[in-house]
Amino acid sequence: MEYVVDQRLLVRKRHLPIAEMGIFAGHFADPCRIPVCGRTIARDGKRRYVSHGERLIMPELPEVETVRRGLAPVMEGSRFAHVVARRGDLRWPLPKDFAKRLEGHTVTGLGRRAKYLLADLSSGDVLLMHLGMSGSFRVTHPHGVASPGAYYHERSQAAAHDHVVFEMSNGALIAFNDPRRFGSMKLVRRTELGEEPLLRALGPEPLGNAFDAAMLARACHGKKTSLKAALSDQRVVAGLGNIYVCEALHRALLSPKRTASTIATRTGAPNERAKHLVEAIRAVLADAIKAGGSSLRDHKQTNGELGLFQHNFRVYDREGEHCPTPKCSGIIKRIVQTGRSTFFCPVCQR
């Protein structure tokens, strides 16, 4: 019996250019770029093409948390019995002696930092994993054992892009499938994790205790950028992406075009806007995680039904539709900010 934790490439032939994928989750310092649809994708010197009308969406915090919750039951407390790396690189080269450094060691915990998965190992290493745009984990359990988590989604057994396979001591096979190879895996010593370049510049977790109105106001104090741009900056708050920034701003009734500094007083203290915005961010992320994240294609609940968080979008991808805010007469509008599509209501979002 096969299940999948699947937040792969999400494509919907509607409205948006591929240009909105201009910034990768985690702000990778990497020459990989995703330009306007129909043009090339440059990756490691190779030229790739995306058809007109297709839109690529990077998994955001709720999708990665969904993956973590699905993998935890088969990884935590289990040992890497055998590891197969079918190629030497994903987005970057895999670590030297990758398989040897994993085999024989137990996963003591599976966490998440922003859009990264972190598997703590008994060796003192941490396996740092990123899904990229098309990465997914497929779990195969022997003898038809029940699904190990509520967030696994049935998928075909096509394995052409299974680049890394973990055979766990509990019998589970975990395959990392990534057609576009924008995902990554890296081994970091736990004692050096605070200095890891991929993590050290990240802001606080939006669902953590450190994230509150005072913190957000301080981060935005004096910023002349738009509020949308500030919230999309991983240094301000970690894990937020285009979808949930748009949705949170609508819930808080704040315009994405508003100057970021206007959520703080002259001294940097939070005002009511900051308080409402923090509440909205927490609420929209909690709702999305409860729904198993958002996807626009090939993502089903365990009972086979659709109806995940994308069906609860208030503004994202709703250009031209009526605003769902009670008694609001506005029509959802789409604009482009810093190369990304922004959806908002010009009437109730001020």
mmCIF file of C-alpha atoms in Angstrom:
data_model
loop_
_atom_site.group_PDB
_atom_site.id
_atom_site.type_symbol
_atom_site.label_atom_id
_atom_site.label_comp_id
_atom_site.label_asym_id
_atom_site.label_seq_id
_atom_site.Cartn_x
_atom_site.Cartn_y
_atom_site.Cartn_z
ATOM 1 C CA MET A 1 0.000 0.000 0.000
ATOM 2 C CA GLU A 2 1.438 3.339 -1.038
ATOM 3 C CA TYR A 3 0.783 6.822 0.268
ATOM 4 C CA VAL A 4 2.279 10.184 -0.465
ATOM 5 C CA VAL A 5 3.072 13.397 1.307
ATOM 6 C CA ASP A 6 2.676 15.372 -1.859
ATOM 7 C CA GLN A 7 3.111 19.099 -2.317
ATOM 8 C CA ARG A 8 4.540 18.810 -5.788
ATOM 9 C CA LEU A 9 4.481 21.293 -8.644
ATOM 10 C CA LEU A 10 1.101 22.993 -8.500
ATOM 11 C CA VAL A 11 -0.130 24.085 -11.905
ATOM 12 C CA ARG A 12 -3.320 25.821 -12.893
ATOM 13 C CA LYS A 13 -3.939 27.205 -16.378
ATOM 14 C CA ARG A 14 -5.495 30.456 -15.312
ATOM 15 C CA HIS A 15 -4.619 34.122 -15.056
ATOM 16 C CA LEU A 16 -1.088 34.234 -13.794
ATOM 17 C CA PRO A 17 2.347 34.409 -15.396
ATOM 18 C CA ILE A 18 5.176 32.286 -14.110
ATOM 19 C CA ALA A 19 6.938 35.520 -13.156
ATOM 20 C CA GLU A 20 5.332 35.347 -9.726
ATOM 21 C CA MET A 21 7.753 32.562 -8.866
ATOM 22 C CA GLY A 22 10.606 35.071 -8.892
ATOM 23 C CA ILE A 23 11.605 34.461 -5.252
ATOM 24 C CA PHE A 24 12.183 30.954 -3.954
ATOM 25 C CA ALA A 25 11.140 29.935 -0.488
ATOM 26 C CA GLY A 26 13.958 30.499 1.941
ATOM 27 C CA HIS A 27 15.643 33.073 -0.335
ATOM 28 C CA PHE A 28 18.231 30.657 -1.707
ATOM 29 C CA ALA A 29 21.443 32.357 -2.765
ATOM 30 C CA ASP A 30 21.483 30.314 -5.949
ATOM 31 C CA PRO A 31 21.671 31.251 -9.636
ATOM 32 C CA CYS A 32 18.509 29.326 -10.407
ATOM 33 C CA ARG A 33 15.782 31.584 -11.774
ATOM 34 C CA ILE A 34 12.156 31.235 -12.803
ATOM 35 C CA PRO A 35 11.292 33.967 -15.348
ATOM 36 C CA VAL A 36 8.180 34.900 -17.305
ATOM 37 C CA CYS A 37 6.226 31.989 -18.752
ATOM 38 C CA GLY A 38 7.320 30.804 -22.162
ATOM 39 C CA ARG A 39 10.915 31.822 -21.519
ATOM 40 C CA THR A 40 13.652 29.557 -20.326
ATOM 41 C CA ILE A 41 14.353 28.303 -16.849
ATOM 42 C CA ALA A 42 18.092 28.443 -16.217
ATOM 43 C CA ARG A 43 19.308 25.685 -13.917
ATOM 44 C CA ASP A 44 22.936 24.595 -13.710
ATOM 45 C CA GLY A 45 23.509 26.006 -17.183
ATOM 46 C CA LYS A 46 20.666 24.043 -18.761
ATOM 47 C CA ARG A 47 17.758 25.669 -20.535
ATOM 48 C CA ARG A 48 14.247 24.483 -19.787
ATOM 49 C CA TYR A 49 10.887 25.665 -21.002
ATOM 50 C CA VAL A 50 7.520 26.173 -19.369
ATOM 51 C CA SER A 51 4.401 26.315 -21.518
ATOM 52 C CA HIS A 52 2.371 29.498 -21.691
ATOM 53 C CA GLY A 53 -0.427 29.709 -19.168
ATOM 54 C CA GLU A 54 1.199 27.485 -16.570
ATOM 55 C CA ARG A 55 1.848 28.754 -13.075
ATOM 56 C CA LEU A 56 4.343 27.269 -10.625
ATOM 57 C CA ILE A 57 3.702 27.577 -6.903
ATOM 58 C CA MET A 58 6.287 26.963 -4.218
ATOM 59 C CA PRO A 59 4.969 25.057 -1.194
ATOM 60 C CA GLU A 60 4.606 27.418 1.745
ATOM 61 C CA LEU A 61 4.644 26.848 5.499
ATOM 62 C CA PRO A 62 1.294 24.971 5.759
ATOM 63 C CA GLU A 63 2.228 22.616 2.940
ATOM 64 C CA VAL A 64 5.629 21.833 4.473
ATOM 65 C CA GLU A 65 4.045 21.357 7.896
ATOM 66 C CA THR A 66 1.585 18.977 6.262
ATOM 67 C CA VAL A 67 4.510 16.983 4.901
ATOM 68 C CA ARG A 68 6.216 16.953 8.306
ATOM 69 C CA ARG A 69 3.116 15.638 10.033
ATOM 70 C CA GLY A 70 2.793 12.912 7.445
ATOM 71 C CA LEU A 71 6.414 11.784 7.635
ATOM 72 C CA ALA A 72 6.826 11.949 11.418
ATOM 73 C CA PRO A 73 5.036 8.650 12.212
ATOM 74 C CA VAL A 74 7.347 6.620 9.931
ATOM 75 C CA MET A 75 10.590 8.512 10.570
ATOM 76 C CA GLU A 76 10.689 9.466 14.243
ATOM 77 C CA GLY A 77 12.185 6.701 16.353
ATOM 78 C CA SER A 78 13.165 4.695 13.302
ATOM 79 C CA ARG A 79 16.667 4.015 11.999
ATOM 80 C CA PHE A 80 18.004 4.479 8.461
ATOM 81 C CA ALA A 81 18.627 0.833 7.572
ATOM 82 C CA HIS A 82 19.677 1.553 4.001
ATOM 83 C CA VAL A 83 19.932 4.723 1.915
ATOM 84 C CA VAL A 84 20.091 4.893 -1.878
ATOM 85 C CA ALA A 85 21.074 8.111 -3.665
ATOM 86 C CA ARG A 86 20.353 7.454 -7.330
ATOM 87 C CA ARG A 87 22.156 10.595 -8.422
ATOM 88 C CA GLY A 88 24.818 12.776 -6.896
ATOM 89 C CA ASP A 89 22.867 15.996 -6.892
ATOM 90 C CA LEU A 90 19.468 17.585 -6.530
ATOM 91 C CA ARG A 91 19.477 21.356 -6.584
ATOM 92 C CA TRP A 92 23.004 21.154 -5.242
ATOM 93 C CA PRO A 93 25.370 18.182 -4.920
ATOM 94 C CA LEU A 94 24.450 15.838 -2.095
ATOM 95 C CA PRO A 95 26.874 15.817 0.865
ATOM 96 C CA LYS A 96 29.973 13.667 0.625
ATOM 97 C CA ASP A 97 29.325 10.159 1.982
ATOM 98 C CA PHE A 98 25.622 11.063 2.218
ATOM 99 C CA ALA A 99 24.328 7.504 2.546
ATOM 100 C CA LYS A 100 27.066 6.409 4.971
ATOM 101 C CA ARG A 101 26.404 9.357 7.286
ATOM 102 C CA LEU A 102 22.728 8.375 7.512
ATOM 103 C CA GLU A 103 22.810 4.577 7.660
ATOM 104 C CA GLY A 104 22.620 3.073 11.104
ATOM 105 C CA HIS A 105 21.429 6.272 12.771
ATOM 106 C CA THR A 106 18.013 6.937 14.293
ATOM 107 C CA VAL A 107 15.751 9.907 13.605
ATOM 108 C CA THR A 108 15.200 11.314 17.086
ATOM 109 C CA GLY A 109 12.850 14.062 15.923
ATOM 110 C CA LEU A 110 11.415 15.605 12.753
ATOM 111 C CA GLY A 111 10.929 19.359 12.869
ATOM 112 C CA ARG A 112 10.335 22.276 10.543
ATOM 113 C CA ARG A 113 11.997 25.669 10.237
ATOM 114 C CA ALA A 114 10.201 27.980 7.814
ATOM 115 C CA LYS A 115 9.922 25.862 4.637
ATOM 116 C CA TYR A 116 12.650 23.394 5.601
ATOM 117 C CA LEU A 117 12.291 19.942 7.170
ATOM 118 C CA LEU A 118 14.879 19.090 9.833
ATOM 119 C CA ALA A 119 15.471 15.481 10.859
ATOM 120 C CA ASP A 120 17.553 15.227 14.056
ATOM 121 C CA LEU A 121 19.800 12.157 13.997
ATOM 122 C CA SER A 122 21.359 10.143 16.790
ATOM 123 C CA SER A 123 24.765 10.875 15.210
ATOM 124 C CA GLY A 124 24.469 14.564 16.036
ATOM 125 C CA ASP A 125 23.797 15.484 12.423
ATOM 126 C CA VAL A 126 20.643 17.181 11.177
ATOM 127 C CA LEU A 127 19.246 16.235 7.769
ATOM 128 C CA LEU A 128 18.033 19.508 6.253
ATOM 129 C CA MET A 129 15.493 18.987 3.438
ATOM 130 C CA HIS A 130 13.663 21.361 1.109
ATOM 131 C CA LEU A 131 10.912 20.319 -1.301
ATOM 132 C CA GLY A 132 11.694 22.901 -3.940
ATOM 133 C CA MET A 133 8.958 23.329 -6.528
ATOM 134 C CA SER A 134 8.214 19.726 -7.414
ATOM 135 C CA GLY A 135 9.519 17.609 -4.563
ATOM 136 C CA SER A 136 7.394 15.054 -2.733
ATOM 137 C CA PHE A 137 7.897 12.118 -0.392
ATOM 138 C CA ARG A 138 6.220 8.816 -1.209
ATOM 139 C CA VAL A 139 5.932 6.284 1.612
ATOM 140 C CA THR A 140 5.480 2.589 0.928
ATOM 141 C CA HIS A 141 4.672 0.401 3.931
ATOM 142 C CA PRO A 142 4.869 -3.395 3.655
ATOM 143 C CA HIS A 143 1.983 -5.815 4.102
ATOM 144 C CA GLY A 144 -0.730 -3.224 3.570
ATOM 145 C CA VAL A 145 -0.203 -1.509 6.915
ATOM 146 C CA ALA A 146 -2.527 1.446 7.509
ATOM 147 C CA SER A 147 -1.423 4.934 6.539
ATOM 148 C CA PRO A 148 1.105 6.245 9.090
ATOM 149 C CA GLY A 149 -0.364 9.730 9.123
ATOM 150 C CA ALA A 150 -3.479 11.670 8.244
ATOM 151 C CA TYR A 151 -1.698 13.725 5.593
ATOM 152 C CA TYR A 152 -0.603 11.019 3.198
ATOM 153 C CA HIS A 153 -2.243 11.106 -0.213
ATOM 154 C CA GLU A 154 -2.483 8.174 -2.579
ATOM 155 C CA ARG A 155 -0.402 8.492 -5.733
ATOM 156 C CA SER A 156 0.850 6.377 -8.639
ATOM 157 C CA GLN A 157 3.954 4.245 -8.213
ATOM 158 C CA ALA A 158 5.891 5.946 -11.029
ATOM 159 C CA ALA A 159 9.475 6.127 -9.784
ATOM 160 C CA ALA A 160 11.369 7.752 -12.655
ATOM 161 C CA HIS A 161 12.254 10.709 -10.452
ATOM 162 C CA ASP A 162 12.795 8.909 -7.139
ATOM 163 C CA HIS A 163 16.256 10.363 -6.573
ATOM 164 C CA VAL A 164 16.742 9.426 -2.902
ATOM 165 C CA VAL A 165 15.219 6.412 -1.124
ATOM 166 C CA PHE A 166 15.306 5.823 2.636
ATOM 167 C CA GLU A 167 14.722 2.267 3.876
ATOM 168 C CA MET A 168 13.739 2.600 7.525
ATOM 169 C CA SER A 169 14.182 -0.033 10.209
ATOM 170 C CA ASN A 170 10.399 -0.194 10.699
ATOM 171 C CA GLY A 171 10.033 -1.462 7.119
ATOM 172 C CA ALA A 172 8.880 1.798 5.542
ATOM 173 C CA LEU A 173 10.390 2.926 2.251
ATOM 174 C CA ILE A 174 10.490 6.707 1.852
ATOM 175 C CA ALA A 175 11.245 7.950 -1.657
ATOM 176 C CA PHE A 176 12.000 11.577 -2.441
ATOM 177 C CA ASN A 177 10.596 12.273 -5.889
ATOM 178 C CA ASP A 178 11.566 15.527 -7.599
ATOM 179 C CA PRO A 179 11.111 15.867 -11.377
ATOM 180 C CA ARG A 180 12.599 19.367 -11.589
ATOM 181 C CA ARG A 181 15.312 18.821 -8.967
ATOM 182 C CA PHE A 182 14.836 22.162 -7.237
ATOM 183 C CA GLY A 183 14.668 20.356 -3.910
ATOM 184 C CA SER A 184 17.698 19.868 -1.712
ATOM 185 C CA MET A 185 19.176 17.755 1.082
ATOM 186 C CA LYS A 186 22.043 18.760 3.309
ATOM 187 C CA LEU A 187 23.668 17.351 6.447
ATOM 188 C CA VAL A 188 24.591 19.850 9.159
ATOM 189 C CA ARG A 189 26.013 19.243 12.615
ATOM 190 C CA ARG A 190 23.447 20.130 15.278
ATOM 191 C CA THR A 191 26.042 22.264 17.051
ATOM 192 C CA GLU A 192 26.548 24.299 13.861
ATOM 193 C CA LEU A 193 22.896 24.704 12.917
ATOM 194 C CA GLY A 194 22.744 28.274 14.228
ATOM 195 C CA GLU A 195 25.365 29.303 11.688
ATOM 196 C CA GLU A 196 23.863 27.393 8.765
ATOM 197 C CA PRO A 197 23.591 29.899 5.843
ATOM 198 C CA LEU A 198 20.172 28.599 4.771
ATOM 199 C CA LEU A 199 18.698 29.207 8.235
ATOM 200 C CA ARG A 200 20.597 31.886 10.109
ATOM 201 C CA ALA A 201 18.922 34.889 8.441
ATOM 202 C CA LEU A 202 15.381 33.579 8.863
ATOM 203 C CA GLY A 203 12.952 35.564 10.973
ATOM 204 C CA PRO A 204 10.722 34.113 13.698
ATOM 205 C CA GLU A 205 8.203 31.364 13.088
ATOM 206 C CA PRO A 206 4.756 32.946 12.622
ATOM 207 C CA LEU A 207 3.174 30.279 14.835
ATOM 208 C CA GLY A 208 5.869 30.510 17.497
ATOM 209 C CA ASN A 209 5.877 32.424 20.753
ATOM 210 C CA ALA A 210 8.431 34.971 19.513
ATOM 211 C CA PHE A 211 6.085 36.213 16.805
ATOM 212 C CA ASP A 212 3.779 38.883 18.123
ATOM 213 C CA ALA A 213 2.624 42.409 17.302
ATOM 214 C CA ALA A 214 5.594 44.012 19.059
ATOM 215 C CA MET A 215 8.085 41.923 17.111
ATOM 216 C CA LEU A 216 6.390 42.575 13.762
ATOM 217 C CA ALA A 217 6.145 46.297 14.442
ATOM 218 C CA ARG A 218 9.847 46.465 15.266
ATOM 219 C CA ALA A 219 10.721 44.604 12.072
ATOM 220 C CA CYS A 220 8.600 46.958 9.955
ATOM 221 C CA HIS A 221 9.520 50.170 11.762
ATOM 222 C CA GLY A 222 10.992 52.626 9.290
ATOM 223 C CA LYS A 223 10.491 50.344 6.280
ATOM 224 C CA LYS A 224 9.435 52.186 3.135
ATOM 225 C CA THR A 225 8.583 49.005 1.242
ATOM 226 C CA SER A 226 5.021 47.792 0.847
ATOM 227 C CA LEU A 227 3.456 45.718 3.597
ATOM 228 C CA LYS A 228 3.149 42.830 1.130
ATOM 229 C CA ALA A 229 6.879 42.959 0.379
ATOM 230 C CA ALA A 230 7.797 43.149 4.069
ATOM 231 C CA LEU A 231 5.723 40.088 4.982
ATOM 232 C CA SER A 232 7.194 38.145 2.056
ATOM 233 C CA ASP A 233 10.719 38.829 3.323
ATOM 234 C CA GLN A 234 11.889 35.674 5.102
ATOM 235 C CA ARG A 235 14.063 37.819 7.364
ATOM 236 C CA VAL A 236 10.961 39.510 8.777
ATOM 237 C CA VAL A 237 8.882 36.383 9.292
ATOM 238 C CA ALA A 238 9.815 32.861 8.219
ATOM 239 C CA GLY A 239 7.730 30.610 6.009
ATOM 240 C CA LEU A 240 5.150 33.028 4.673
ATOM 241 C CA GLY A 241 4.702 33.028 0.913
ATOM 242 C CA ASN A 242 2.533 34.696 -1.663
ATOM 243 C CA ILE A 243 -0.693 32.809 -1.005
ATOM 244 C CA TYR A 244 -0.856 33.267 2.756
ATOM 245 C CA VAL A 245 0.390 36.851 2.740
ATOM 246 C CA CYS A 246 -2.477 37.769 0.406
ATOM 247 C CA GLU A 247 -4.977 35.872 2.521
ATOM 248 C CA ALA A 248 -3.747 37.269 5.848
ATOM 249 C CA LEU A 249 -3.804 40.858 4.590
ATOM 250 C CA HIS A 250 -7.403 40.428 3.498
ATOM 251 C CA ARG A 251 -8.411 39.005 6.862
ATOM 252 C CA ALA A 252 -6.736 41.955 8.569
ATOM 253 C CA LEU A 253 -8.385 44.383 6.097
ATOM 254 C CA LEU A 254 -5.000 45.906 5.266
ATOM 255 C CA SER A 255 -3.947 46.913 1.784
ATOM 256 C CA PRO A 256 -0.895 45.127 0.378
ATOM 257 C CA LYS A 257 0.174 48.513 -1.018
ATOM 258 C CA ARG A 258 0.265 50.107 2.425
ATOM 259 C CA THR A 259 3.723 51.198 3.576
ATOM 260 C CA ALA A 260 5.096 48.601 5.982
ATOM 261 C CA SER A 261 6.052 51.181 8.627
ATOM 262 C CA THR A 262 2.407 52.169 9.126
ATOM 263 C CA ILE A 263 1.790 49.157 11.384
ATOM 264 C CA ALA A 264 4.116 50.745 13.956
ATOM 265 C CA THR A 265 4.114 54.014 15.866
ATOM 266 C CA ARG A 266 6.924 56.524 15.516
ATOM 267 C CA THR A 267 8.749 54.790 18.357
ATOM 268 C CA GLY A 268 8.346 51.337 16.794
ATOM 269 C CA ALA A 269 5.565 50.165 19.090
ATOM 270 C CA PRO A 270 2.731 48.106 17.570
ATOM 271 C CA ASN A 271 -0.529 49.808 16.683
ATOM 272 C CA GLU A 272 -3.918 48.163 16.151
ATOM 273 C CA ARG A 273 -3.007 47.274 12.566
ATOM 274 C CA ALA A 274 -0.064 45.203 13.763
ATOM 275 C CA LYS A 275 -2.211 43.392 16.308
ATOM 276 C CA HIS A 276 -4.904 42.557 13.760
ATOM 277 C CA LEU A 277 -2.295 41.438 11.233
ATOM 278 C CA VAL A 278 -0.574 39.025 13.622
ATOM 279 C CA GLU A 279 -3.943 37.526 14.546
ATOM 280 C CA ALA A 280 -4.812 37.148 10.850
ATOM 281 C CA ILE A 281 -1.481 35.498 9.990
ATOM 282 C CA ARG A 282 -1.819 32.985 12.799
ATOM 283 C CA ALA A 283 -5.434 32.238 11.916
ATOM 284 C CA VAL A 284 -4.912 31.704 8.197
ATOM 285 C CA LEU A 285 -1.908 29.422 8.769
ATOM 286 C CA ALA A 286 -3.760 27.386 11.390
ATOM 287 C CA ASP A 287 -6.754 26.994 9.068
ATOM 288 C CA ALA A 288 -4.550 25.976 6.143
ATOM 289 C CA ILE A 289 -2.625 23.397 8.180
ATOM 290 C CA LYS A 290 -5.891 21.948 9.461
ATOM 291 C CA ALA A 291 -7.016 21.577 5.841
ATOM 292 C CA GLY A 292 -3.769 19.883 4.823
ATOM 293 C CA GLY A 293 -2.417 22.934 2.995
ATOM 294 C CA SER A 294 -3.312 24.309 -0.413
ATOM 295 C CA SER A 295 -2.885 22.734 -3.811
ATOM 296 C CA LEU A 296 -4.425 23.395 -7.158
ATOM 297 C CA ARG A 297 -3.896 20.004 -8.766
ATOM 298 C CA ASP A 298 -3.379 16.330 -7.821
ATOM 299 C CA HIS A 299 -3.862 16.765 -4.088
ATOM 300 C CA LYS A 300 -6.520 14.678 -2.338
ATOM 301 C CA GLN A 301 -7.508 13.892 1.199
ATOM 302 C CA THR A 302 -7.164 10.316 2.382
ATOM 303 C CA ASN A 303 -10.821 9.635 1.579
ATOM 304 C CA GLY A 304 -10.237 10.687 -2.019
ATOM 305 C CA GLU A 305 -12.241 13.903 -1.779
ATOM 306 C CA LEU A 306 -11.051 17.361 -2.724
ATOM 307 C CA GLY A 307 -11.938 20.408 -0.661
ATOM 308 C CA LEU A 308 -8.643 21.534 0.859
ATOM 309 C CA PHE A 309 -7.694 25.077 1.707
ATOM 310 C CA GLN A 310 -7.591 26.353 -1.876
ATOM 311 C CA HIS A 311 -11.378 26.196 -1.800
ATOM 312 C CA ASN A 312 -11.361 28.620 1.114
ATOM 313 C CA PHE A 313 -9.248 31.316 -0.509
ATOM 314 C CA ARG A 314 -10.809 34.725 0.043
ATOM 315 C CA VAL A 315 -8.760 36.635 -2.501
ATOM 316 C CA TYR A 316 -5.907 34.551 -3.891
ATOM 317 C CA ASP A 317 -6.557 33.668 -7.542
ATOM 318 C CA ARG A 318 -10.037 35.257 -7.272
ATOM 319 C CA GLU A 319 -9.522 38.201 -9.605
ATOM 320 C CA GLY A 320 -12.837 39.648 -10.772
ATOM 321 C CA GLU A 321 -14.916 37.940 -8.079
ATOM 322 C CA HIS A 322 -16.929 39.686 -5.371
ATOM 323 C CA CYS A 323 -15.152 40.332 -2.093
ATOM 324 C CA PRO A 324 -16.319 37.875 0.604
ATOM 325 C CA THR A 325 -16.136 40.481 3.389
ATOM 326 C CA PRO A 326 -19.703 41.010 4.690
ATOM 327 C CA LYS A 327 -21.360 44.161 3.280
ATOM 328 C CA CYS A 328 -18.355 44.925 1.070
ATOM 329 C CA SER A 329 -19.148 45.837 -2.531
ATOM 330 C CA GLY A 330 -15.584 45.393 -3.749
ATOM 331 C CA ILE A 331 -14.306 43.231 -6.598
ATOM 332 C CA ILE A 332 -11.068 41.324 -6.112
ATOM 333 C CA LYS A 333 -8.214 42.922 -8.021
ATOM 334 C CA ARG A 334 -4.872 41.581 -9.127
ATOM 335 C CA ILE A 335 -1.706 43.681 -9.254
ATOM 336 C CA VAL A 336 1.982 42.803 -9.507
ATOM 337 C CA GLN A 337 4.337 43.666 -6.662
ATOM 338 C CA THR A 338 8.046 42.829 -6.809
ATOM 339 C CA GLY A 339 7.355 40.408 -9.632
ATOM 340 C CA ARG A 340 4.628 38.526 -7.759
ATOM 341 C CA SER A 341 0.868 38.547 -8.213
ATOM 342 C CA THR A 342 -1.050 40.170 -5.380
ATOM 343 C CA PHE A 343 -4.791 39.701 -4.908
ATOM 344 C CA PHE A 344 -6.781 42.081 -2.709
ATOM 345 C CA CYS A 345 -10.004 44.020 -2.344
ATOM 346 C CA PRO A 346 -9.479 47.743 -3.075
ATOM 347 C CA VAL A 347 -12.618 48.657 -1.112
ATOM 348 C CA CYS A 348 -12.248 47.052 2.323
ATOM 349 C CA GLN A 349 -8.468 46.642 2.450
ATOM 350 C CA ARG A 350 -7.025 50.001 3.454
#
